[in-house]
PDB file of C-alpha atoms and ligand atoms in Angstrom:
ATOM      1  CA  UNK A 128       2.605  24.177   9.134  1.00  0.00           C
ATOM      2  CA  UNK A 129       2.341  22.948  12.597  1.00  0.00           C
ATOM      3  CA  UNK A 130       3.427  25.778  14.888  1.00  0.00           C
ATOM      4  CA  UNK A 131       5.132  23.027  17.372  1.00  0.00           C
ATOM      5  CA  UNK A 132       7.923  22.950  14.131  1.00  0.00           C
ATOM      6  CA  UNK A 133       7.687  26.138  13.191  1.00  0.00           C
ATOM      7  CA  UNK A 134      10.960  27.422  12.038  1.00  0.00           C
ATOM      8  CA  UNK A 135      11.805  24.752   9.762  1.00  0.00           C
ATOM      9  CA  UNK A 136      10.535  26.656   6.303  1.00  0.00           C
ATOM     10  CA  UNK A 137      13.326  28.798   7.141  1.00  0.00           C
ATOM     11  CA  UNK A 138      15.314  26.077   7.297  1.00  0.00           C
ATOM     12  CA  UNK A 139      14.230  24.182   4.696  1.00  0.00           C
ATOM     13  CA  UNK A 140      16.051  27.356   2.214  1.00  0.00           C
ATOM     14  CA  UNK A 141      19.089  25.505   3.093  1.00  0.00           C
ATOM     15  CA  UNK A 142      17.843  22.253   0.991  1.00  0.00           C
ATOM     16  CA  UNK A 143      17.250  18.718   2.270  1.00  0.00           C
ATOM     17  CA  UNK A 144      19.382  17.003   4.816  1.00  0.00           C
ATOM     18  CA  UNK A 145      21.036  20.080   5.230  1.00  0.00           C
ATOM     19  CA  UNK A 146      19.788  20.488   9.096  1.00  0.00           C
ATOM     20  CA  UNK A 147      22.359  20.711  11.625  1.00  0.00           C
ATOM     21  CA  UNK A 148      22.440  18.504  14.622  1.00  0.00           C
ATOM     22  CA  UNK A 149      21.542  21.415  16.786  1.00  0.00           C
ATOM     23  CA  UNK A 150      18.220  22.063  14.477  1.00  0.00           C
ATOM     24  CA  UNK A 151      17.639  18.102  14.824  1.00  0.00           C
ATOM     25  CA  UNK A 152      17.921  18.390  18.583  1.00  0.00           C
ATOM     26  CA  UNK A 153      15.506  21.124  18.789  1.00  0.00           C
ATOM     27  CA  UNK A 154      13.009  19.363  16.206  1.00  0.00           C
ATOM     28  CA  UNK A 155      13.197  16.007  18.426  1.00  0.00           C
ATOM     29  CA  UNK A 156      12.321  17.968  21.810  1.00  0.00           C
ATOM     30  CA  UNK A 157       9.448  19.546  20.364  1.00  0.00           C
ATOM     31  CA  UNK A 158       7.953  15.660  19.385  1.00  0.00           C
ATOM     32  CA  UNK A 159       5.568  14.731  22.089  1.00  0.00           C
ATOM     33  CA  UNK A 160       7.305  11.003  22.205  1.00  0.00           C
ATOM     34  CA  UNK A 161      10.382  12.158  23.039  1.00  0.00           C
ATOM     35  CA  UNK A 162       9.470  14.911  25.949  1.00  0.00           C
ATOM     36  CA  UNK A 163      10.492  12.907  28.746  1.00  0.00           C
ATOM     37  CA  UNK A 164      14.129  12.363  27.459  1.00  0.00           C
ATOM     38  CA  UNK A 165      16.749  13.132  28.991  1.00  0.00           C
ATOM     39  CA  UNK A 166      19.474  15.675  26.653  1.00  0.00           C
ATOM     40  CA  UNK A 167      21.945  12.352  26.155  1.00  0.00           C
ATOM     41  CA  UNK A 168      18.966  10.141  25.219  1.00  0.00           C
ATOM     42  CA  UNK A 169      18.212  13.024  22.283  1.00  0.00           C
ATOM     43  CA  UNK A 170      22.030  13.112  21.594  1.00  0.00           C
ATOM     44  CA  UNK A 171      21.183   9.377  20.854  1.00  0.00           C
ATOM     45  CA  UNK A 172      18.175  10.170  18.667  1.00  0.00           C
ATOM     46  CA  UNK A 173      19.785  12.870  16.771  1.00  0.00           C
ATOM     47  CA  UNK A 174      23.369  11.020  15.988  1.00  0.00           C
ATOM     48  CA  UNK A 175      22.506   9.440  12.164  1.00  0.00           C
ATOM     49  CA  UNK A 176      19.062  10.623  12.239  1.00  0.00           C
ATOM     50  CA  UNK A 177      18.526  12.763   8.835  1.00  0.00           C
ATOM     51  CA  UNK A 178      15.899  15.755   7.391  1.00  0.00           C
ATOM     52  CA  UNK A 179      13.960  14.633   4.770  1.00  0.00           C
ATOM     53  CA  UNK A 180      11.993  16.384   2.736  1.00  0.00           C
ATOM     54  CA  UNK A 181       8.889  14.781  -0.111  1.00  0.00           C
ATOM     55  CA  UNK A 182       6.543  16.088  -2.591  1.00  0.00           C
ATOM     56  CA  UNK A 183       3.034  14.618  -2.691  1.00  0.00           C
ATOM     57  CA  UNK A 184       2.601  11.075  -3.677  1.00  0.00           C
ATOM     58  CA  UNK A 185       5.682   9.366  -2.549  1.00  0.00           C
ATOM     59  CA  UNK A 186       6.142   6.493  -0.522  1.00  0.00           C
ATOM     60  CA  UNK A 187       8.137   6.763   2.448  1.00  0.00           C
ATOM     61  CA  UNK A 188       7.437   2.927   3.828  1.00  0.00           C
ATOM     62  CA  UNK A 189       6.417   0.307   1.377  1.00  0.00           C
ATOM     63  CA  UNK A 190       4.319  -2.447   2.940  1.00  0.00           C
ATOM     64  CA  UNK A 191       6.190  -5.636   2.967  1.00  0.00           C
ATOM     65  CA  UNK A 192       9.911  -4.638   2.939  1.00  0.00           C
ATOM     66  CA  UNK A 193      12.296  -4.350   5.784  1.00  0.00           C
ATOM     67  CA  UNK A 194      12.818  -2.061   8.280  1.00  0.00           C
ATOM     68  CA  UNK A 195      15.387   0.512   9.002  1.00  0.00           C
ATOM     69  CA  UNK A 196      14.139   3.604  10.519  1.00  0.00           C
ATOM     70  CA  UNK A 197      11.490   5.335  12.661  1.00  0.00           C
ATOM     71  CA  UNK A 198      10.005   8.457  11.339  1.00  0.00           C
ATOM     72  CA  UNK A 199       8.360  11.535  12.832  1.00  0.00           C
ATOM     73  CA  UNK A 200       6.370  13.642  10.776  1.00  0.00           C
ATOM     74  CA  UNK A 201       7.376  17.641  11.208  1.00  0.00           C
ATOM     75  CA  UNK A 202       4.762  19.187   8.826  1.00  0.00           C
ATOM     76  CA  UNK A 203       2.412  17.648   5.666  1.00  0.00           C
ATOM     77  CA  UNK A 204      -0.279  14.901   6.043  1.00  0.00           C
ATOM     78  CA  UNK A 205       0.495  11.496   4.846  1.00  0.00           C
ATOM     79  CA  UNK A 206      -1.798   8.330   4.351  1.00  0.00           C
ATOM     80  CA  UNK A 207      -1.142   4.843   5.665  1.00  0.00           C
ATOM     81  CA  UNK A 208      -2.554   2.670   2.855  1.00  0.00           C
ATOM     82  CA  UNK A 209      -2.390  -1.731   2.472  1.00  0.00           C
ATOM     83  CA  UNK A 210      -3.072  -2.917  -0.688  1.00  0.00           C
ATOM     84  CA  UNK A 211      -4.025  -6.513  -1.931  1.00  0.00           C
ATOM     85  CA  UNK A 212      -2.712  -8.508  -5.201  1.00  0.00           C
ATOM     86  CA  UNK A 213      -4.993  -7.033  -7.481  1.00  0.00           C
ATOM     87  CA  UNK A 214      -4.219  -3.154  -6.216  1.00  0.00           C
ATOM     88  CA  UNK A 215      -7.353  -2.562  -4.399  1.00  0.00           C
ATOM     89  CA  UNK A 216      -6.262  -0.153  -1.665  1.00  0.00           C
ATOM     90  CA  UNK A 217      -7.918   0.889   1.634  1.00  0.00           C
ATOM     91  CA  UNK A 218      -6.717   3.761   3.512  1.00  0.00           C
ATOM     92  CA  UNK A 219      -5.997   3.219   7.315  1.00  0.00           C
ATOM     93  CA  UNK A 220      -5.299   6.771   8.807  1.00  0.00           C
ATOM     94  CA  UNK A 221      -4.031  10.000   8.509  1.00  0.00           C
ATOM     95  CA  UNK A 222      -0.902  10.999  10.138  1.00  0.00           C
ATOM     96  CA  UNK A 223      -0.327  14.672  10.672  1.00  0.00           C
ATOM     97  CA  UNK A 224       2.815  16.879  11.890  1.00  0.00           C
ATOM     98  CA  UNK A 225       3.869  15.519  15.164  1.00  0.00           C
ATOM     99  CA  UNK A 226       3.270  11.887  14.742  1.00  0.00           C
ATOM    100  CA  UNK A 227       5.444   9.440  14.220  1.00  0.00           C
ATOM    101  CA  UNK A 228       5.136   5.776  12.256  1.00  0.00           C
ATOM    102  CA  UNK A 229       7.156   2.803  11.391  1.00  0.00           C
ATOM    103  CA  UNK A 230       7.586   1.724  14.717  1.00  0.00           C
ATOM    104  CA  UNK A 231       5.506  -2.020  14.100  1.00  0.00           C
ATOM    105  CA  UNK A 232       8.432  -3.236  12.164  1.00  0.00           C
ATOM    106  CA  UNK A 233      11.165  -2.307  14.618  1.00  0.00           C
ATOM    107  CA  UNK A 234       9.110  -3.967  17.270  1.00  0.00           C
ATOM    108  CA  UNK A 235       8.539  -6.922  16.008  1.00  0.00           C
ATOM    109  CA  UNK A 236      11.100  -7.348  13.262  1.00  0.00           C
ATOM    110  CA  UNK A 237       8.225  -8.476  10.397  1.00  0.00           C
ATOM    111  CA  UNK A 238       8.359  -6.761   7.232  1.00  0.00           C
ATOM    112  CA  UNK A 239       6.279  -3.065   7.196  1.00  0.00           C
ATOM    113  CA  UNK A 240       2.917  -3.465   8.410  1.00  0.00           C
ATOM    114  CA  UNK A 241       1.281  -1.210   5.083  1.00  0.00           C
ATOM    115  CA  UNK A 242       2.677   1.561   3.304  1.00  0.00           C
ATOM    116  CA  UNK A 243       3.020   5.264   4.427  1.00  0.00           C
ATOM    117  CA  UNK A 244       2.927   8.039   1.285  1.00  0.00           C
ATOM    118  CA  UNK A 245       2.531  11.871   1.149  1.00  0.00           C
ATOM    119  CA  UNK A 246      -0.526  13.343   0.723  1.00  0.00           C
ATOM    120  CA  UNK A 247       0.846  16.497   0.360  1.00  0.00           C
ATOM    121  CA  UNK A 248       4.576  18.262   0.868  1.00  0.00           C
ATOM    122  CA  UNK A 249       5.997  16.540   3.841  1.00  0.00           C
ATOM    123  CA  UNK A 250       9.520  16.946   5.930  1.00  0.00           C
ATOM    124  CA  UNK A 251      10.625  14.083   8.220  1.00  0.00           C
ATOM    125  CA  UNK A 252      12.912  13.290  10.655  1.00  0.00           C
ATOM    126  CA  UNK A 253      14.274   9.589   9.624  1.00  0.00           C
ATOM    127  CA  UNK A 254      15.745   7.679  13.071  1.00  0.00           C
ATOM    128  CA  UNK A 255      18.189   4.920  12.592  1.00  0.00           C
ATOM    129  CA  UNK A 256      16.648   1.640  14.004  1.00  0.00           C
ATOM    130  CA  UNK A 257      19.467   0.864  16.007  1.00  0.00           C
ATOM    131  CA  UNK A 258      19.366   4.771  17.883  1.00  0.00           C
ATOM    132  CA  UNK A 259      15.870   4.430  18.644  1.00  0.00           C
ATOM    133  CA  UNK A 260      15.807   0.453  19.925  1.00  0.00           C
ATOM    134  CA  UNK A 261      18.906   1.653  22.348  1.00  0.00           C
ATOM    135  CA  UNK A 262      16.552   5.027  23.919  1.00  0.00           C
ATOM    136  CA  UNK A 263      14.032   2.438  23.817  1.00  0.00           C
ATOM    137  CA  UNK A 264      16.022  -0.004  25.891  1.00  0.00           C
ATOM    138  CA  UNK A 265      16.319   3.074  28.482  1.00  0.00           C
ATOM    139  CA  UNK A 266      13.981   5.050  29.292  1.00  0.00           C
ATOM    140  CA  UNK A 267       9.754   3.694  30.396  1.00  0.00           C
ATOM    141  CA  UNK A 268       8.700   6.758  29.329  1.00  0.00           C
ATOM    142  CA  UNK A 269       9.203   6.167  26.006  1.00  0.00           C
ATOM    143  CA  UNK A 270       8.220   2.569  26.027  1.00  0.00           C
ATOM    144  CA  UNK A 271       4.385   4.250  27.457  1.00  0.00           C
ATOM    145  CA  UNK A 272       4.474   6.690  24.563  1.00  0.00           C
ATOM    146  CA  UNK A 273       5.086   4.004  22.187  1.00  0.00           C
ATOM    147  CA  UNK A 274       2.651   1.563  23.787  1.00  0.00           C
ATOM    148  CA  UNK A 275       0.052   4.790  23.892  1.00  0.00           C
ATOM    149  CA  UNK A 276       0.445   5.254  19.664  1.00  0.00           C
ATOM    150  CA  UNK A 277      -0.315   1.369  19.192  1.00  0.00           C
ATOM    151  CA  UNK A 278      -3.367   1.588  21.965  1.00  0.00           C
ATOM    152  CA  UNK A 279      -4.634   4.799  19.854  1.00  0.00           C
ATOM    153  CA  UNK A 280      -4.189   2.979  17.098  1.00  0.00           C
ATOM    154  CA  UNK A 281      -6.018  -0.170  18.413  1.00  0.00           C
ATOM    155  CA  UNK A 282      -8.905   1.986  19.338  1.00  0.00           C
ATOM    156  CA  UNK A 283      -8.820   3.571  16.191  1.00  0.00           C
ATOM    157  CA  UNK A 284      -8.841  -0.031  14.204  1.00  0.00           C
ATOM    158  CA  UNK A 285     -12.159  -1.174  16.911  1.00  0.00           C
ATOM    159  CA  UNK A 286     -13.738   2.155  15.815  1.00  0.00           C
ATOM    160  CA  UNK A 287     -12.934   1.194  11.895  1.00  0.00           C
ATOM    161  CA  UNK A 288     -14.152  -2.198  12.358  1.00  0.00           C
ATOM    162  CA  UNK A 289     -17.444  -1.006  13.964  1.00  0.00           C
ATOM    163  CA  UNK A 290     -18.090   0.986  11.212  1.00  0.00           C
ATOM    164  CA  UNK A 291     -17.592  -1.056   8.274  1.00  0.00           C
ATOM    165  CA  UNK A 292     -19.780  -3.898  10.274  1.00  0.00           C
ATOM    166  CA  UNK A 293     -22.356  -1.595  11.668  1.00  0.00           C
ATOM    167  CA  UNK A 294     -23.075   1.171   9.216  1.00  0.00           C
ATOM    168  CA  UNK A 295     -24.084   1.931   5.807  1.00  0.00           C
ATOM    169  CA  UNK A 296     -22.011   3.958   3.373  1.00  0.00           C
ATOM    170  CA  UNK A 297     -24.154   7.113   5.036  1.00  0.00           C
ATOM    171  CA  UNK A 298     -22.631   6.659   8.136  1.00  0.00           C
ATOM    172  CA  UNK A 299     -19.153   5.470   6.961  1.00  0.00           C
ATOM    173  CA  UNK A 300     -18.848   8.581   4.815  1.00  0.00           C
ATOM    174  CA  UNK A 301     -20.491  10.561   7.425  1.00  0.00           C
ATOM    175  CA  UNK A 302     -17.788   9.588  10.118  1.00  0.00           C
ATOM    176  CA  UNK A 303     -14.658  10.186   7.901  1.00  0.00           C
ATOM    177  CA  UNK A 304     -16.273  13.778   7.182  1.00  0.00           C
ATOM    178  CA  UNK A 305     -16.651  14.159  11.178  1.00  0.00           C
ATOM    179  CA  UNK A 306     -13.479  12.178  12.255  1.00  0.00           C
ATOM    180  CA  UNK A 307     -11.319  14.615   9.360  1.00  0.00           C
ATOM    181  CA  UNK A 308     -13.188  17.994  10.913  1.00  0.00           C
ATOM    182  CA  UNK A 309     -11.861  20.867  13.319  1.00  0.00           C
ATOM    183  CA  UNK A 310     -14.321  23.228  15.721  1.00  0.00           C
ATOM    184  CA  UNK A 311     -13.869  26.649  14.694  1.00  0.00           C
ATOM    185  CA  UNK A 312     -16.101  29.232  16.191  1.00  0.00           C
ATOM    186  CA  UNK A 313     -18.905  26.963  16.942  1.00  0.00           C
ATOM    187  CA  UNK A 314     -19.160  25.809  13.180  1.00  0.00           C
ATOM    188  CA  UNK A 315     -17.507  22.060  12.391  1.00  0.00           C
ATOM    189  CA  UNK A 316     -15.389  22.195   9.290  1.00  0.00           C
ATOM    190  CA  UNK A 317     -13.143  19.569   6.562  1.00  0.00           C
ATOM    191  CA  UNK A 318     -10.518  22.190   6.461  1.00  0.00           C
ATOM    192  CA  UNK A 319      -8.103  19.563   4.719  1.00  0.00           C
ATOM    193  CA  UNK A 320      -8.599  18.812   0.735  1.00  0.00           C
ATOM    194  CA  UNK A 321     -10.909  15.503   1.152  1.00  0.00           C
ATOM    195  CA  UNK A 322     -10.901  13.896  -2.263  1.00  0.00           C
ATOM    196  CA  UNK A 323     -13.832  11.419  -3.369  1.00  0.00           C
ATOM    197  CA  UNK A 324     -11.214   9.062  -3.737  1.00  0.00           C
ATOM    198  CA  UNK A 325      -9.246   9.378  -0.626  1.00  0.00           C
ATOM    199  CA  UNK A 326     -12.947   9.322   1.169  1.00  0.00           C
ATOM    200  CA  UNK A 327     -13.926   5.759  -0.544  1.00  0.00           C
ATOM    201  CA  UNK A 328     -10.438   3.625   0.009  1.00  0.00           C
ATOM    202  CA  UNK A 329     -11.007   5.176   3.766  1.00  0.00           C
ATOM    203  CA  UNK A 330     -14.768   3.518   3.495  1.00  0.00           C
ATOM    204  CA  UNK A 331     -14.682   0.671   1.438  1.00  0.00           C
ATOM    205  CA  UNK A 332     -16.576   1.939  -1.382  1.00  0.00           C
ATOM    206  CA  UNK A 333     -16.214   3.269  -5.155  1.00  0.00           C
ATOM    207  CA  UNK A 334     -15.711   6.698  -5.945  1.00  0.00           C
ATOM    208  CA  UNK A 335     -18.795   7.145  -7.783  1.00  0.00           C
ATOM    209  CA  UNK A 336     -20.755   5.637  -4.536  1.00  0.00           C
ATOM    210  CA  UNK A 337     -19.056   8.205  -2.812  1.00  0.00           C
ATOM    211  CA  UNK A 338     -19.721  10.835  -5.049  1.00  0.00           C
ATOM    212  CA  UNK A 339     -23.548  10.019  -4.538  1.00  0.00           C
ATOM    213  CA  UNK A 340     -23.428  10.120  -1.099  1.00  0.00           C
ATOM    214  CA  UNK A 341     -21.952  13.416  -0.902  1.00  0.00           C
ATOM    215  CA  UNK A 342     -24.543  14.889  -3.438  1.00  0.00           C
ATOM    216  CA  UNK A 343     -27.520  13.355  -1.402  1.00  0.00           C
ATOM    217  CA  UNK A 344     -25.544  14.726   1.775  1.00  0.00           C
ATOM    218  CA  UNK A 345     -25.674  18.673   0.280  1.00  0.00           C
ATOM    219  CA  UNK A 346     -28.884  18.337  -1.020  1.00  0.00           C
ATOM    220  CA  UNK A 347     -30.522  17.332   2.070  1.00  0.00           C
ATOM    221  CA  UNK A 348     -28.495  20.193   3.816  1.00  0.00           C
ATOM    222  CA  UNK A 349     -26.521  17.962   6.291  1.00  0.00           C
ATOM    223  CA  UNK A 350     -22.804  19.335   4.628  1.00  0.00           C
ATOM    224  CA  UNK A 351     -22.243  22.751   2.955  1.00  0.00           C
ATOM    225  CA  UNK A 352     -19.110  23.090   0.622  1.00  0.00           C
ATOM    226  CA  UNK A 353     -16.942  26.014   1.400  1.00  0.00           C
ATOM    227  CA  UNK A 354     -13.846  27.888  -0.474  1.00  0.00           C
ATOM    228  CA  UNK A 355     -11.101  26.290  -1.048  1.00  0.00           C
ATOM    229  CA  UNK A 356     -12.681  22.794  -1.086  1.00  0.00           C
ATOM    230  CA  UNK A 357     -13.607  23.096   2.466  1.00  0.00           C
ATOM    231  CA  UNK A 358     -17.110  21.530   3.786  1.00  0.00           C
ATOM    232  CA  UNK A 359     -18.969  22.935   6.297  1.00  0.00           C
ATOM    233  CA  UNK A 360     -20.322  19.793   8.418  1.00  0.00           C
ATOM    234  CA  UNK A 361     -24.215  20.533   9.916  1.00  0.00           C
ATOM    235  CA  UNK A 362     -25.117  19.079  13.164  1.00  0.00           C
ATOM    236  CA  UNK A 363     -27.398  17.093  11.933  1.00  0.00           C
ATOM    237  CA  UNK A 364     -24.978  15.020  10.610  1.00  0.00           C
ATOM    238  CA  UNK A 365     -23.907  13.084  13.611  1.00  0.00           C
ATOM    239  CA  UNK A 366     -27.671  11.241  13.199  1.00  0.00           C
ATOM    240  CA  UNK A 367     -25.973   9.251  10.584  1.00  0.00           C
ATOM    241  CA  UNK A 368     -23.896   7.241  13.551  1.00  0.00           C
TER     242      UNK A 368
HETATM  243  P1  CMP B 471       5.498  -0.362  10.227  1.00  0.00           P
HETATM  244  O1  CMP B 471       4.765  -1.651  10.147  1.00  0.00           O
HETATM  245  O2  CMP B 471       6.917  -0.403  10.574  1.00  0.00           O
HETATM  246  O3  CMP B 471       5.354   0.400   8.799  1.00  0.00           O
HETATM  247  C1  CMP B 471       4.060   0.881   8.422  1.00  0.00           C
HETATM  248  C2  CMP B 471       3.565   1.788   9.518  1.00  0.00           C
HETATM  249  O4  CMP B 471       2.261   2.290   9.354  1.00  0.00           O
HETATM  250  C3  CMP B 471       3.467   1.013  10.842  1.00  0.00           C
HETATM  251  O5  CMP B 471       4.742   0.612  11.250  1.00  0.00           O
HETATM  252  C4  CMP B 471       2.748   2.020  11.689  1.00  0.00           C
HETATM  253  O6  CMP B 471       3.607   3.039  12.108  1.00  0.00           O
HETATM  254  C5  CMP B 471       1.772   2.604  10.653  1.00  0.00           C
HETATM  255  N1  CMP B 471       0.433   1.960  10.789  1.00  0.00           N
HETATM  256  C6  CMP B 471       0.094   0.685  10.524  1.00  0.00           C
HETATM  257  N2  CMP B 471      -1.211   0.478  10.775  1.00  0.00           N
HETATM  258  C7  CMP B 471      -1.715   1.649  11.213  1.00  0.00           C
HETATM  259  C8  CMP B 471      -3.020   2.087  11.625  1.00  0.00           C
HETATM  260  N3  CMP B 471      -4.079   1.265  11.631  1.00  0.00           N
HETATM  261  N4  CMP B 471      -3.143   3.378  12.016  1.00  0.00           N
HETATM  262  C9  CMP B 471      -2.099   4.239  12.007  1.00  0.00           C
HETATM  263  N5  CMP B 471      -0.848   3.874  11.610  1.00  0.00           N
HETATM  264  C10 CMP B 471      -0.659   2.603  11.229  1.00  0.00           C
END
């Protein structure tokens, strides 16, 4: 669990939606989007706003339907996914604790922009439409923060498109494995479960493709897999890009 929300296992014992106002307040300061607030612009926030709790593979936005809230993730990792008419799905990120999504919708007031579902246990703070458009209304700060999670995004989307254009399924794979790592101790590590699957609807290719790649990748000695389904990433790797 992210240590900016740690605290909340203990209380999660108490069940979901079962958070006090107080513990919503102190959740909502801790989100990087709303640091600048002032304490009545989180009274705002927190009036309506509910805990919610999800195991793995649940849908939290569906692509398509209406809008009503904004949520901020507080621990888990969940996938933002479009699909097309015949269920082909490609994975567009990976949200972690301390980010927040379903803002498009209230922006713009179109239907949801793709779908957002748990890849593993996740807890969420759910704001009301209405709260957030009215701290919205007030307060530049947020407006920048907002406008800085679609420009990441954007960059994100140019970096996506430049890969799928530019690179073969090497590189594509290559970049997710980089893109998903952490630095520990000089060594660069997938520390996060990194299915086949969840690797080829994030490249544009089949599983079994995938599962090729990966193969020729540890044979050749560019990744290393680890305990726990972690893979250690060789420097070497980065020649793929
Ligand atoms: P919204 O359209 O309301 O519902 C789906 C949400 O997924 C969307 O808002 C964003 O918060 C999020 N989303 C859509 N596209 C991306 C993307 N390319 N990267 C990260 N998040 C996204």
């Amino acid at each position: 669990m992210s240590q900016r929300f740690a605290g909340l296992s203990r209380l999660k014992t108490g069940g979901e939606g079962t958070m006090s106002t107080y513990d919503i307040r102190l959740f909502l300061r801790r989100v990087p989007l709303f640091y600048s607030l002032s304490e009545s612009q989180i009274d705002m926030l927190a009036v309506g706003c509910a805990w919610r709790s999800f195991s793995r593979g649940r849908t939290i936005v569906a692509e398509g339907e209406p809008s009503q809230s904004l949520y901020i993730l507080l621990s888990g990792r969940a996938k933002v996914q479009r699909s097309d008419s015949e269920g082909k799905e490609v994975i567009l990120a990976v949200l972690g604790a301390g980010e927040f999504f379903g803002e498009m919708s209230l922006i713009d007031d179109e239907p949801r922009s793709a779908s957002v579902i748990t890849l593993e246990s996740c807890d969420f703070l759910a704001i009301p439409k209405d709260n957030f458009l009215s701290v919205l209304n007030q307060s530049t700060e947020i407006c920048l923060g907002v406008m800085r999670g679609l420009v990441k995004r954007l960059r994100s989307a140019d970096r996506k498109i430049e890969t799928l254009a530019l690179l073969d399924v090497y590189g594509r794979v290559a970049r997710v494995l980089l893109d998903s790592s952490e630095l520990t101790e000089g060594n660069r590590i997938v520390r996060n479960r990194l299915p086949r699957q969840q690797i080829a609807k994030m490249v544009g290719a089949s599983r079994e493709m995938v599962s090729r790649v990966m193969k020729g990748l540890e044979s050749e000695g560019f990744i290393a897999p680890m305990d726990e389904g972690q893979i250690l990433l060789r420097e070497k790797l980065s020649l793929y890009l």
